[in-house]
């Protein structure tokens, strides 16, 4: 549906462009821009540091659970019913803590997505501003991203404005 709507939109735009004059279209490779743009690399490193810390804490919790579980398995036959029930309850509680922590940090609305938005948004804004500046400087009507959802099956290299966007980002 998304692709067919886009193709229909593109068809009408191109049809309009053919009747009104020449359309100028360019494209960028945003993955390449993000790989080469120092601000993006710094942002990724910050995000990776958060992920590493959270992953270490999660590993610590999982190791604690595993140790308690192994101990429980070794001793459950000699435990009283009350001690066994308490230990099982403790293991279940610890398992829930692990799940809660994982959800809090890495879940759909977790801190990872919040940090990603907080850290990457300024970088994305700089890239978008540079793309708009290049479009204005080069008098382009459209700029597509070959890294995104829009399928760009073919384009001549002369329409690739990735290098111009990277150059704009260096000037700022």
mmCIF file of C-alpha atoms in Angstrom:
data_model
loop_
_atom_site.group_PDB
_atom_site.id
_atom_site.type_symbol
_atom_site.label_atom_id
_atom_site.label_comp_id
_atom_site.label_asym_id
_atom_site.label_seq_id
_atom_site.Cartn_x
_atom_site.Cartn_y
_atom_site.Cartn_z
ATOM 1 C CA UNK A 1 0.000 0.000 0.000
ATOM 2 C CA UNK A 2 2.749 2.421 1.030
ATOM 3 C CA UNK A 3 4.808 1.624 -2.057
ATOM 4 C CA UNK A 4 1.872 1.850 -4.491
ATOM 5 C CA UNK A 5 0.801 5.191 -2.999
ATOM 6 C CA UNK A 6 4.328 6.489 -3.382
ATOM 7 C CA UNK A 7 4.562 5.279 -6.995
ATOM 8 C CA UNK A 8 1.228 6.908 -7.821
ATOM 9 C CA UNK A 9 2.381 10.138 -6.162
ATOM 10 C CA UNK A 10 5.673 10.007 -8.064
ATOM 11 C CA UNK A 11 3.843 9.378 -11.355
ATOM 12 C CA UNK A 12 1.659 12.464 -10.897
ATOM 13 C CA UNK A 13 4.630 14.587 -9.864
ATOM 14 C CA UNK A 14 6.622 13.479 -12.884
ATOM 15 C CA UNK A 15 3.627 13.991 -15.170
ATOM 16 C CA UNK A 16 3.176 17.500 -13.771
ATOM 17 C CA UNK A 17 6.891 18.126 -14.155
ATOM 18 C CA UNK A 18 6.874 17.075 -17.794
ATOM 19 C CA UNK A 19 4.104 19.526 -18.613
ATOM 20 C CA UNK A 20 5.582 22.409 -16.604
ATOM 21 C CA UNK A 21 9.262 22.010 -17.341
ATOM 22 C CA UNK A 22 12.214 19.989 -16.206
ATOM 23 C CA UNK A 23 12.182 18.501 -12.715
ATOM 24 C CA UNK A 24 15.485 18.285 -10.895
ATOM 25 C CA UNK A 25 15.787 15.303 -8.632
ATOM 26 C CA UNK A 26 18.676 14.279 -6.420
ATOM 27 C CA UNK A 27 19.280 11.566 -3.904
ATOM 28 C CA UNK A 28 21.391 10.980 -0.825
ATOM 29 C CA UNK A 29 22.590 7.921 1.023
ATOM 30 C CA UNK A 30 21.740 8.819 4.621
ATOM 31 C CA UNK A 31 23.507 5.709 5.948
ATOM 32 C CA UNK A 32 26.715 6.934 4.329
ATOM 33 C CA UNK A 33 26.181 10.434 5.716
ATOM 34 C CA UNK A 34 25.631 9.100 9.239
ATOM 35 C CA UNK A 35 28.731 6.886 8.935
ATOM 36 C CA UNK A 36 30.931 9.798 7.847
ATOM 37 C CA UNK A 37 29.466 12.655 9.902
ATOM 38 C CA UNK A 38 31.511 13.075 13.137
ATOM 39 C CA UNK A 39 28.513 14.335 15.154
ATOM 40 C CA UNK A 40 26.620 11.150 14.276
ATOM 41 C CA UNK A 41 29.585 8.996 15.266
ATOM 42 C CA UNK A 42 29.825 10.809 18.621
ATOM 43 C CA UNK A 43 26.091 10.368 19.197
ATOM 44 C CA UNK A 44 26.343 6.648 18.430
ATOM 45 C CA UNK A 45 29.226 6.293 20.884
ATOM 46 C CA UNK A 46 27.178 7.990 23.621
ATOM 47 C CA UNK A 47 24.237 5.731 22.890
ATOM 48 C CA UNK A 48 26.482 2.647 22.825
ATOM 49 C CA UNK A 49 27.867 3.616 26.256
ATOM 50 C CA UNK A 50 24.337 3.655 27.712
ATOM 51 C CA UNK A 51 23.562 0.317 26.081
ATOM 52 C CA UNK A 52 26.784 -1.206 27.402
ATOM 53 C CA UNK A 53 26.011 -0.072 30.972
ATOM 54 C CA UNK A 54 22.432 -1.320 30.813
ATOM 55 C CA UNK A 55 23.526 -4.624 29.297
ATOM 56 C CA UNK A 56 26.118 -5.072 32.070
ATOM 57 C CA UNK A 57 23.455 -4.484 34.730
ATOM 58 C CA UNK A 58 21.120 -6.929 32.997
ATOM 59 C CA UNK A 59 23.883 -9.539 32.844
ATOM 60 C CA UNK A 60 24.548 -9.009 36.550
ATOM 61 C CA UNK A 61 20.871 -9.587 37.372
ATOM 62 C CA UNK A 62 20.727 -12.680 35.163
ATOM 63 C CA UNK A 63 23.905 -14.079 36.745
ATOM 64 C CA UNK A 64 22.446 -13.513 40.203
ATOM 65 C CA UNK A 65 19.275 -15.356 39.203
ATOM 66 C CA UNK A 66 21.275 -18.225 37.671
ATOM 67 C CA UNK A 67 23.422 -18.581 40.801
ATOM 68 C CA UNK A 68 20.359 -18.670 43.057
ATOM 69 C CA UNK A 69 18.595 -21.089 40.741
ATOM 70 C CA UNK A 70 21.585 -23.457 40.599
ATOM 71 C CA UNK A 71 21.834 -23.349 44.396
ATOM 72 C CA UNK A 72 18.104 -24.045 44.653
ATOM 73 C CA UNK A 73 18.374 -27.020 42.271
ATOM 74 C CA UNK A 74 21.204 -28.519 44.330
ATOM 75 C CA UNK A 75 19.444 -28.083 47.667
ATOM 76 C CA UNK A 76 15.731 -28.412 46.878
ATOM 77 C CA UNK A 77 15.521 -32.061 47.944
ATOM 78 C CA UNK A 78 16.787 -31.280 51.431
ATOM 79 C CA UNK A 79 14.790 -28.055 51.863
ATOM 80 C CA UNK A 80 11.684 -27.833 53.955
ATOM 81 C CA UNK A 81 8.480 -27.065 52.101
ATOM 82 C CA UNK A 82 8.467 -23.549 53.525
ATOM 83 C CA UNK A 83 12.096 -22.861 52.519
ATOM 84 C CA UNK A 84 11.479 -24.298 49.051
ATOM 85 C CA UNK A 85 8.389 -22.091 48.596
ATOM 86 C CA UNK A 86 10.293 -19.000 49.799
ATOM 87 C CA UNK A 87 13.198 -19.714 47.459
ATOM 88 C CA UNK A 88 10.869 -20.309 44.503
ATOM 89 C CA UNK A 89 9.069 -17.068 45.315
ATOM 90 C CA UNK A 90 12.398 -15.261 45.479
ATOM 91 C CA UNK A 91 13.425 -16.703 42.092
ATOM 92 C CA UNK A 92 10.119 -15.655 40.542
ATOM 93 C CA UNK A 93 10.484 -12.156 41.982
ATOM 94 C CA UNK A 94 14.040 -11.898 40.630
ATOM 95 C CA UNK A 95 12.869 -13.128 37.228
ATOM 96 C CA UNK A 96 10.193 -10.420 37.215
ATOM 97 C CA UNK A 97 12.806 -7.797 38.125
ATOM 98 C CA UNK A 98 14.900 -8.924 35.161
ATOM 99 C CA UNK A 99 11.894 -8.674 32.832
ATOM 100 C CA UNK A 100 10.933 -5.269 34.226
ATOM 101 C CA UNK A 101 14.483 -3.970 33.857
ATOM 102 C CA UNK A 102 14.702 -5.259 30.279
ATOM 103 C CA UNK A 103 11.372 -3.619 29.424
ATOM 104 C CA UNK A 104 12.313 -0.362 31.175
ATOM 105 C CA UNK A 105 15.588 -0.048 29.287
ATOM 106 C CA UNK A 106 15.025 -1.823 25.964
ATOM 107 C CA UNK A 107 11.234 -2.048 25.633
ATOM 108 C CA UNK A 108 8.997 -0.233 23.178
ATOM 109 C CA UNK A 109 8.837 2.924 25.298
ATOM 110 C CA UNK A 110 12.079 2.239 27.111
ATOM 111 C CA UNK A 111 14.962 4.497 27.941
ATOM 112 C CA UNK A 112 16.870 3.331 24.861
ATOM 113 C CA UNK A 113 14.327 4.896 22.522
ATOM 114 C CA UNK A 114 14.140 8.040 24.647
ATOM 115 C CA UNK A 115 17.938 8.399 24.697
ATOM 116 C CA UNK A 116 18.112 7.630 20.996
ATOM 117 C CA UNK A 117 15.642 10.420 20.306
ATOM 118 C CA UNK A 118 17.389 12.815 22.701
ATOM 119 C CA UNK A 119 20.882 12.140 21.330
ATOM 120 C CA UNK A 120 20.164 11.599 17.628
ATOM 121 C CA UNK A 121 17.516 14.303 17.051
ATOM 122 C CA UNK A 122 20.021 17.206 16.930
ATOM 123 C CA UNK A 123 22.211 15.243 14.501
ATOM 124 C CA UNK A 124 19.238 14.399 12.296
ATOM 125 C CA UNK A 125 18.191 18.058 12.323
ATOM 126 C CA UNK A 126 21.671 19.126 11.158
ATOM 127 C CA UNK A 127 21.611 16.555 8.358
ATOM 128 C CA UNK A 128 18.107 17.580 7.296
ATOM 129 C CA UNK A 129 19.098 21.263 7.277
ATOM 130 C CA UNK A 130 22.152 20.444 5.147
ATOM 131 C CA UNK A 131 19.973 18.467 2.727
ATOM 132 C CA UNK A 132 17.557 21.399 2.441
ATOM 133 C CA UNK A 133 20.484 23.774 1.841
ATOM 134 C CA UNK A 134 21.873 21.538 -0.913
ATOM 135 C CA UNK A 135 18.427 21.288 -2.504
ATOM 136 C CA UNK A 136 18.194 25.062 -2.485
ATOM 137 C CA UNK A 137 21.768 25.583 -3.764
ATOM 138 C CA UNK A 138 21.379 23.004 -6.539
ATOM 139 C CA UNK A 139 17.801 24.055 -7.361
ATOM 140 C CA UNK A 140 16.508 20.524 -6.799
ATOM 141 C CA UNK A 141 12.796 19.795 -6.691
ATOM 142 C CA UNK A 142 13.107 16.489 -4.819
ATOM 143 C CA UNK A 143 15.773 14.648 -2.867
ATOM 144 C CA UNK A 144 15.231 10.968 -2.154
ATOM 145 C CA UNK A 145 17.047 8.852 0.388
ATOM 146 C CA UNK A 146 18.292 5.638 -1.136
ATOM 147 C CA UNK A 147 18.822 4.184 2.366
ATOM 148 C CA UNK A 148 15.205 4.534 3.431
ATOM 149 C CA UNK A 149 11.866 2.875 2.714
ATOM 150 C CA UNK A 150 11.486 4.564 -0.658
ATOM 151 C CA UNK A 151 12.815 2.228 -3.287
ATOM 152 C CA UNK A 152 15.193 3.951 -5.646
ATOM 153 C CA UNK A 153 15.892 1.305 -8.244
ATOM 154 C CA UNK A 154 18.184 3.351 -10.431
ATOM 155 C CA UNK A 155 19.763 6.778 -10.419
ATOM 156 C CA UNK A 156 22.695 8.254 -12.269
ATOM 157 C CA UNK A 157 25.635 9.105 -10.042
ATOM 158 C CA UNK A 158 25.447 12.726 -11.173
ATOM 159 C CA UNK A 159 22.238 13.093 -9.142
ATOM 160 C CA UNK A 160 23.845 11.815 -5.935
ATOM 161 C CA UNK A 161 24.147 14.822 -3.627
ATOM 162 C CA UNK A 162 25.485 12.869 -0.622
ATOM 163 C CA UNK A 163 28.948 14.453 -0.967
ATOM 164 C CA UNK A 164 27.427 17.942 -1.135
ATOM 165 C CA UNK A 165 25.448 17.284 2.058
ATOM 166 C CA UNK A 166 28.592 16.034 3.805
ATOM 167 C CA UNK A 167 30.409 19.167 2.638
ATOM 168 C CA UNK A 168 27.619 21.367 4.061
ATOM 169 C CA UNK A 169 27.864 19.529 7.375
ATOM 170 C CA UNK A 170 31.623 20.199 7.547
ATOM 171 C CA UNK A 171 31.064 23.923 7.083
ATOM 172 C CA UNK A 172 28.822 24.172 10.138
#
